Amino acid sequence: MRLTYFYTFLRNLSFYVHHTMRGVIEMDDFEKYLGEQMKDEAFRKEWEALHDTEFYDGYEGDPEYVLECEDSASLHIWEGYLSDILNPPCAAPWRGFTRDYEECVRTYDDDAAEPVALDAQEYLDDLRGYAGRSFEFAESEAVRARICDFLQDAIAKHHSVHAIRN
């Protein structure tokens, strides 16, 4: 996939962020710029291909869990799906998502403000332990499978993965 539009946008984003932080450009100007870029069909398709929001759309404003890969791909998930997947937890010793969730550490630490680097293999192995379970939400198994695919892709590409709760 050619990412010409997206990389042009990233270059411009860097410019806008730098100048917005310095007070040279107002945030409203950046939002206007982004809105103009999203009108371009090719740009919007590239943006949507990199930023998977399927499992967060409709939950805007609710807690969000975001996985980010170093190739700029991201997966946005409504936190309710993860809570559904991780309850009840797999047997101890906990690892990956289960450990973070049950012990309120790393991304589940309420004071965590920065993305946390994940060991993609550890987190993938943890989620595989939840395969075949029954969940409260019909979408939870699809979310679990999509996270596994995201992590497997990152591992295959030797890319780092970060996560943050918003």
XYZ file of N, CA and C in Angstrom:
498
model
N 0.840 -1.173 0.000
C 0.000 0.000 0.000
C 0.891 1.245 0.000
N 0.604 2.148 -0.882
C 1.336 3.409 -0.900
C 0.777 4.298 0.195
N 1.651 4.869 0.973
C 1.220 5.717 2.079
C 1.605 7.175 1.846
N 1.642 7.587 0.590
C 2.068 8.931 0.240
C 1.256 9.985 0.975
N -0.057 9.871 0.905
C -0.908 10.858 1.559
C -0.667 10.864 3.062
N -0.565 9.665 3.622
C -0.420 9.569 5.068
C 0.904 10.157 5.535
N 1.989 9.858 4.838
C 3.280 10.403 5.258
C 3.339 11.916 5.075
N 2.699 12.433 4.047
C 2.604 13.885 3.893
C 1.846 14.464 5.075
N 0.767 13.782 5.458
C 0.004 14.228 6.614
C 0.856 14.209 7.884
N 1.615 13.123 8.097
C 2.457 13.045 9.295
C 3.486 14.167 9.341
N 4.069 14.463 8.205
C 5.030 15.564 8.155
C 4.330 16.874 8.545
N 3.140 17.093 7.988
C 2.390 18.300 8.319
C 1.925 18.295 9.767
N 1.551 17.110 10.271
C 1.147 16.984 11.661
C 2.286 17.405 12.581
N 3.477 16.928 12.296
C 4.641 17.299 13.091
C 4.816 18.808 13.118
N 4.670 19.435 11.973
C 4.775 20.890 11.875
C 3.711 21.557 12.743
N 2.456 21.093 12.608
C 1.370 21.706 13.367
C 1.537 21.504 14.866
N 1.902 20.309 15.286
C 2.084 20.046 16.715
C 3.198 20.917 17.274
N 4.311 20.972 16.573
C 5.442 21.785 17.027
C 5.022 23.247 17.196
N 4.339 23.769 16.197
C 3.955 25.181 16.245
C 2.767 25.439 17.165
N 1.897 24.459 17.341
C 0.790 24.613 18.283
C 1.332 24.689 19.701
N 2.304 23.806 20.019
C 2.887 23.810 21.367
C 3.625 25.114 21.647
N 4.175 25.719 20.625
C 4.887 26.985 20.801
C 3.936 28.172 20.764
N 2.650 27.914 20.508
C 1.669 28.988 20.482
C 1.615 29.749 19.171
N 2.311 29.249 18.142
C 2.341 29.931 16.855
C 1.054 29.649 16.072
N 0.548 28.427 16.186
C -0.671 28.026 15.483
C -1.683 27.567 16.526
N -2.926 27.949 16.356
C -3.988 27.534 17.269
C -4.442 26.112 16.947
N -4.894 25.390 17.953
C -5.368 24.023 17.761
C -6.523 23.985 16.756
N -7.360 25.020 16.751
C -8.476 25.069 15.797
C -7.971 24.986 14.361
N -6.807 25.607 14.087
C -6.242 25.556 12.743
C -5.849 24.126 12.375
N -5.292 23.388 13.343
C -4.918 21.999 13.074
C -6.157 21.149 12.814
N -7.192 21.317 13.640
C -8.417 20.545 13.445
C -9.027 20.844 12.075
N -8.945 22.091 11.642
C -9.437 22.456 10.311
C -8.609 21.747 9.240
N -7.286 21.721 9.424
C -6.399 21.047 8.473
C -6.726 19.551 8.394
N -6.880 18.898 9.547
C -7.198 17.471 9.567
C -8.532 17.220 8.882
N -9.517 18.062 9.153
C -10.821 17.922 8.514
C -10.716 18.004 6.998
N -9.881 18.908 6.508
C -9.672 19.034 5.061
C -9.003 17.778 4.497
N -8.019 17.233 5.207
C -7.333 16.029 4.745
C -8.290 14.840 4.667
N -9.197 14.732 5.638
C -10.115 13.592 5.686
C -11.130 13.625 4.535
N -11.286 14.767 3.868
C -12.181 14.849 2.714
C -11.596 14.127 1.508
N -10.288 13.949 1.507
C -9.619 13.268 0.405
C -9.817 11.752 0.571
N -10.491 11.120 -0.380
C -10.837 9.702 -0.282
C -9.613 8.795 -0.115
N -8.554 9.059 -0.889
C -7.349 8.220 -0.800
C -6.709 8.356 0.576
N -6.644 9.582 1.091
C -6.065 9.795 2.426
C -6.905 9.087 3.478
N -8.229 9.247 3.405
C -9.109 8.647 4.402
C -8.980 7.127 4.406
N -8.873 6.501 3.230
C -8.719 5.046 3.168
C -7.405 4.603 3.798
N -6.323 5.332 3.522
C -5.030 4.987 4.138
C -5.090 5.173 5.645
N -5.713 6.261 6.085
C -5.848 6.548 7.522
C -6.627 5.427 8.197
N -7.758 5.043 7.621
C -8.594 4.007 8.213
C -7.918 2.642 8.197
N -7.080 2.387 7.184
C -6.352 1.118 7.126
C -5.331 1.016 8.252
N -4.774 2.137 8.664
C -3.778 2.131 9.732
C -4.390 2.255 11.119
N -5.546 2.887 11.226
C -6.168 3.145 12.528
C -7.495 2.399 12.619
N -7.437 1.199 13.159
C -8.602 0.331 13.264
C -9.428 0.736 14.484
N -10.585 1.323 14.241
C -11.465 1.764 15.331
C -12.771 0.972 15.376
N -12.833 -0.126 14.636
C -14.062 -0.915 14.555
C -14.627 -1.255 15.930
N -13.761 -1.571 16.888
C -14.225 -2.007 18.201
C -14.242 -0.867 19.223
N -14.171 0.371 18.729
C -14.355 1.538 19.602
C -15.444 2.459 19.061
N -15.722 2.377 17.774
C -16.765 3.221 17.176
C -18.082 3.020 17.922
N -18.710 4.137 18.258
C -19.961 4.105 19.007
C -19.765 4.218 20.509
N -18.528 4.114 20.959
C -18.227 4.222 22.394
C -17.377 5.462 22.694
N -17.317 6.404 21.752
C -16.520 7.604 21.943
C -16.891 8.255 23.273
N -15.884 8.630 24.032
C -16.092 9.212 25.352
C -15.957 8.198 26.465
N -16.116 6.911 26.160
C -15.915 5.854 27.151
C -14.433 5.495 27.183
N -13.981 4.815 28.239
C -12.575 4.412 28.298
C -12.170 3.601 27.073
N -10.966 3.878 26.594
C -10.445 3.279 25.364
C -9.070 2.679 25.636
N -8.813 1.537 25.056
C -7.509 0.885 25.130
C -6.942 0.909 23.714
N -5.731 1.450 23.567
C -5.136 1.599 22.238
C -3.827 0.826 22.174
N -3.725 -0.049 21.174
C -2.473 -0.734 20.861
C -1.870 -0.017 19.664
N -0.582 0.292 19.750
C 0.107 0.991 18.666
C 1.333 0.191 18.263
N 1.538 0.056 16.972
C 2.692 -0.643 16.422
C 3.640 0.392 15.842
N 4.917 0.089 15.809
C 5.890 1.076 15.343
C 5.718 1.460 13.880
N 4.932 0.694 13.105
C 4.685 1.072 11.707
C 3.497 2.019 11.586
N 3.061 2.606 12.692
C 1.966 3.581 12.788
C 0.580 2.946 12.811
N 0.484 1.632 12.727
C -0.819 0.985 12.833
C -1.300 1.067 14.279
N -2.610 1.199 14.454
C -3.162 1.225 15.802
C -4.498 0.497 15.827
N -4.813 -0.035 16.979
C -6.055 -0.753 17.207
C -6.709 -0.122 18.432
N -7.908 0.426 18.252
C -8.637 1.117 19.317
C -9.778 0.218 19.774
N -9.847 -0.011 21.098
C -10.804 -0.963 21.646
C -11.553 -0.329 22.814
N -12.857 -0.502 22.811
C -13.645 -0.090 23.971
C -13.199 -0.944 25.146
N -12.902 -0.300 26.268
C -12.362 -1.018 27.418
C -13.331 -2.070 27.963
N -14.611 -1.895 27.727
C -15.594 -2.874 28.180
C -15.383 -4.247 27.567
N -14.914 -4.275 26.317
C -14.625 -5.576 25.685
C -13.477 -6.272 26.400
N -12.416 -5.524 26.720
C -11.288 -6.150 27.422
C -11.697 -6.633 28.803
N -12.499 -5.850 29.507
C -12.980 -6.282 30.824
C -13.774 -7.570 30.706
N -14.586 -7.655 29.653
C -15.377 -8.870 29.425
C -14.467 -10.071 29.160
N -13.443 -9.858 28.351
C -12.524 -10.947 28.009
C -11.749 -11.419 29.236
N -11.302 -10.481 30.061
C -10.396 -10.798 31.172
C -11.099 -11.214 32.466
N -12.422 -11.274 32.476
C -13.167 -11.676 33.665
C -13.946 -12.944 33.399
N -13.796 -13.980 34.212
C -12.793 -14.118 35.257
C -11.418 -14.392 34.645
N -10.368 -14.091 35.409
C -9.017 -14.263 34.872
C -8.632 -15.729 34.690
N -7.679 -15.943 33.788
C -7.094 -17.285 33.639
C -6.351 -17.630 34.918
N -6.019 -18.874 35.069
C -5.319 -19.337 36.274
C -3.960 -18.658 36.413
N -3.537 -18.490 37.658
C -2.223 -17.910 37.956
C -1.139 -18.877 37.506
N 0.056 -18.475 37.237
C 0.518 -17.086 37.358
C 0.009 -16.230 36.200
N -0.421 -15.025 36.551
C -0.930 -14.108 35.543
C 0.209 -13.526 34.736
N -0.097 -13.210 33.487
C 0.882 -12.567 32.625
C 0.127 -11.682 31.630
N 0.829 -10.820 30.951
C 0.257 -9.988 29.902
C -0.914 -9.143 30.363
N -1.967 -9.147 29.556
C -3.150 -8.341 29.857
C -3.739 -8.711 31.208
N -3.796 -10.007 31.509
C -4.395 -10.472 32.763
C -3.663 -9.882 33.958
N -2.339 -9.956 33.966
C -1.549 -9.397 35.071
C -1.817 -7.899 35.212
N -1.726 -7.178 34.089
C -1.919 -5.727 34.131
C -3.302 -5.377 34.682
N -4.316 -6.104 34.217
C -5.699 -5.838 34.614
C -5.949 -6.187 36.078
N -5.541 -7.377 36.487
C -5.814 -7.854 37.847
C -4.998 -7.117 38.912
N -3.774 -6.716 38.563
C -2.905 -6.061 39.544
C -2.903 -4.539 39.388
N -3.694 -4.030 38.442
C -3.777 -2.580 38.185
C -2.392 -1.972 37.984
N -1.621 -2.598 37.102
C -0.278 -2.112 36.806
C -0.156 -1.788 35.321
N 0.926 -1.133 34.989
C 1.254 -0.756 33.618
C 0.116 0.048 32.999
N -0.510 -0.397 31.951
C -1.569 0.405 31.328
C -2.804 0.514 32.211
N -3.003 -0.416 33.134
C -4.160 -0.346 34.028
C -3.848 0.396 35.323
N -2.664 0.965 35.431
C -2.327 1.845 36.546
C -3.008 3.181 36.245
N -3.836 3.661 37.162
C -4.580 4.896 36.914
C -3.674 6.108 36.707
N -2.422 6.013 37.133
C -1.488 7.131 36.956
C -0.680 7.024 35.664
N -0.869 5.952 34.900
C -0.112 5.783 33.657
C -0.617 6.791 32.628
N 0.289 7.652 32.174
C -0.091 8.694 31.223
C 0.605 8.526 29.878
N 1.600 7.673 29.840
C 2.377 7.457 28.617
C 2.145 6.039 28.099
N 2.294 5.828 26.798
C 2.196 4.458 26.266
C 3.236 3.542 26.917
N 2.842 2.310 27.148
C 3.702 1.315 27.792
C 4.123 0.286 26.741
N 5.419 -0.015 26.695
C 5.921 -1.039 25.769
C 5.444 -2.414 26.235
N 4.962 -3.203 25.293
C 4.479 -4.546 25.609
C 5.407 -5.589 25.013
N 5.508 -6.721 25.685
C 6.151 -7.892 25.112
C 5.044 -8.580 24.319
N 5.029 -8.359 23.011
C 3.927 -8.824 22.162
C 3.673 -10.319 22.325
N 4.719 -11.115 22.432
C 4.537 -12.566 22.564
C 3.863 -12.914 23.889
N 4.261 -12.275 24.970
C 3.654 -12.532 26.278
C 2.163 -12.186 26.267
N 1.833 -11.052 25.683
C 0.442 -10.611 25.652
C -0.393 -11.489 24.708
N 0.207 -11.908 23.616
C -0.468 -12.817 22.695
C -0.753 -14.155 23.374
N 0.253 -14.718 24.025
C 0.072 -15.989 24.724
C -1.022 -15.883 25.788
N -1.055 -14.758 26.489
C -2.079 -14.548 27.510
C -3.473 -14.578 26.886
N -3.678 -13.839 25.814
C -5.002 -13.788 25.184
C -5.414 -15.129 24.585
N -4.462 -15.897 24.135
C -4.800 -17.221 23.592
C -5.435 -18.108 24.662
N -5.096 -17.855 25.917
C -5.679 -18.622 27.023
C -7.170 -18.383 27.209
N -7.708 -17.341 26.591
C -9.131 -17.019 26.710
C -9.950 -17.538 25.522
N -9.299 -18.206 24.582
C -10.001 -18.731 23.403
C -11.040 -19.755 23.830
N -12.184 -19.732 23.177
C -13.218 -20.718 23.439
C -14.120 -20.404 24.608
N -13.883 -19.292 25.302
C -14.735 -18.918 26.421
C -16.031 -18.285 25.929
N -17.011 -18.263 26.804
C -18.246 -17.527 26.539
C -18.101 -16.143 27.156
N -18.535 -15.136 26.407
C -18.422 -13.763 26.874
C -19.792 -13.119 26.953
N -19.892 -12.058 27.736
C -21.142 -11.315 27.871
C -21.516 -10.614 26.560
N -20.522 -9.992 25.908
C -20.776 -9.263 24.664
C -20.457 -10.156 23.464
N -21.330 -10.136 22.490
C -21.147 -10.973 21.296
C -19.846 -10.642 20.567
N -19.419 -9.384 20.622
C -18.229 -8.949 19.894
C -16.915 -9.309 20.589
N -16.951 -9.695 21.847
C -15.721 -9.897 22.623
C -14.780 -10.934 22.010
N -15.308 -12.032 21.473
C -14.434 -13.036 20.843
C -13.774 -12.454 19.603
N -14.497 -11.670 18.817
C -13.911 -11.025 17.632
C -12.835 -10.023 18.048
N -13.056 -9.324 19.153
C -12.050 -8.384 19.673
C -10.806 -9.154 20.087
N -10.995 -10.238 20.829
C -9.848 -11.049 21.267
C -9.056 -11.539 20.057
N -9.760 -12.036 19.061
C -9.097 -12.546 17.850
C -8.378 -11.419 17.104
N -8.996 -10.226 17.048
C -8.366 -9.094 16.339
C -7.108 -8.638 17.068
N -7.125 -8.605 18.389
C -5.924 -8.250 19.150
C -4.831 -9.277 18.884
N -5.191 -10.553 18.886
C -4.213 -11.608 18.589
C -3.606 -11.406 17.204
N -4.432 -11.116 16.214
C -3.926 -10.859 14.854
C -2.982 -9.667 14.832
N -3.347 -8.604 15.543
C -2.527 -7.395 15.603
C -1.150 -7.719 16.197
N -1.154 -8.469 17.308
C 0.104 -8.825 17.965
C 0.926 -9.784 17.106
N 0.272 -10.762 16.477
C 0.988 -11.686 15.589
C 1.639 -10.944 14.431
N 0.941 -9.974 13.872
C 1.483 -9.183 12.772
C 2.719 -8.404 13.230
N 2.630 -7.806 14.403
C 3.773 -7.054 14.936
C 4.968 -7.972 15.174
N 4.711 -9.152 15.713
C 5.788 -10.122 15.961
C 6.432 -10.537 14.642
N 5.618 -10.823 13.641
C 6.140 -11.257 12.336
C 6.998 -10.167 11.684
N 6.645 -8.919 11.924
C 7.395 -7.788 11.347
C 8.533 -7.328 12.250
N 8.664 -7.947 13.422
C 9.675 -7.558 14.420
C 9.480 -6.102 14.847
N 8.217 -5.710 15.006
C 7.887 -4.349 15.422
C 7.554 -4.308 16.900
N 7.859 -3.195 17.517
C 7.489 -3.015 18.919
C 6.024 -2.623 18.991
N 5.411 -2.918 20.135
C 4.015 -2.596 20.378
C 3.925 -1.824 21.697
N 3.114 -0.776 21.692
C 2.862 0.012 22.891
C 1.364 0.051 23.129
N 0.975 0.272 24.377
C -0.445 0.369 24.711
C -0.659 1.521 25.678
N -1.849 2.092 25.592
C -2.239 3.155 26.521
C -3.739 3.109 26.691
N -4.174 3.461 27.886
C -5.615 3.617 28.166
C -5.933 5.096 28.158
N -6.993 5.440 27.476
C -7.444 6.847 27.426
C -8.789 6.966 28.105
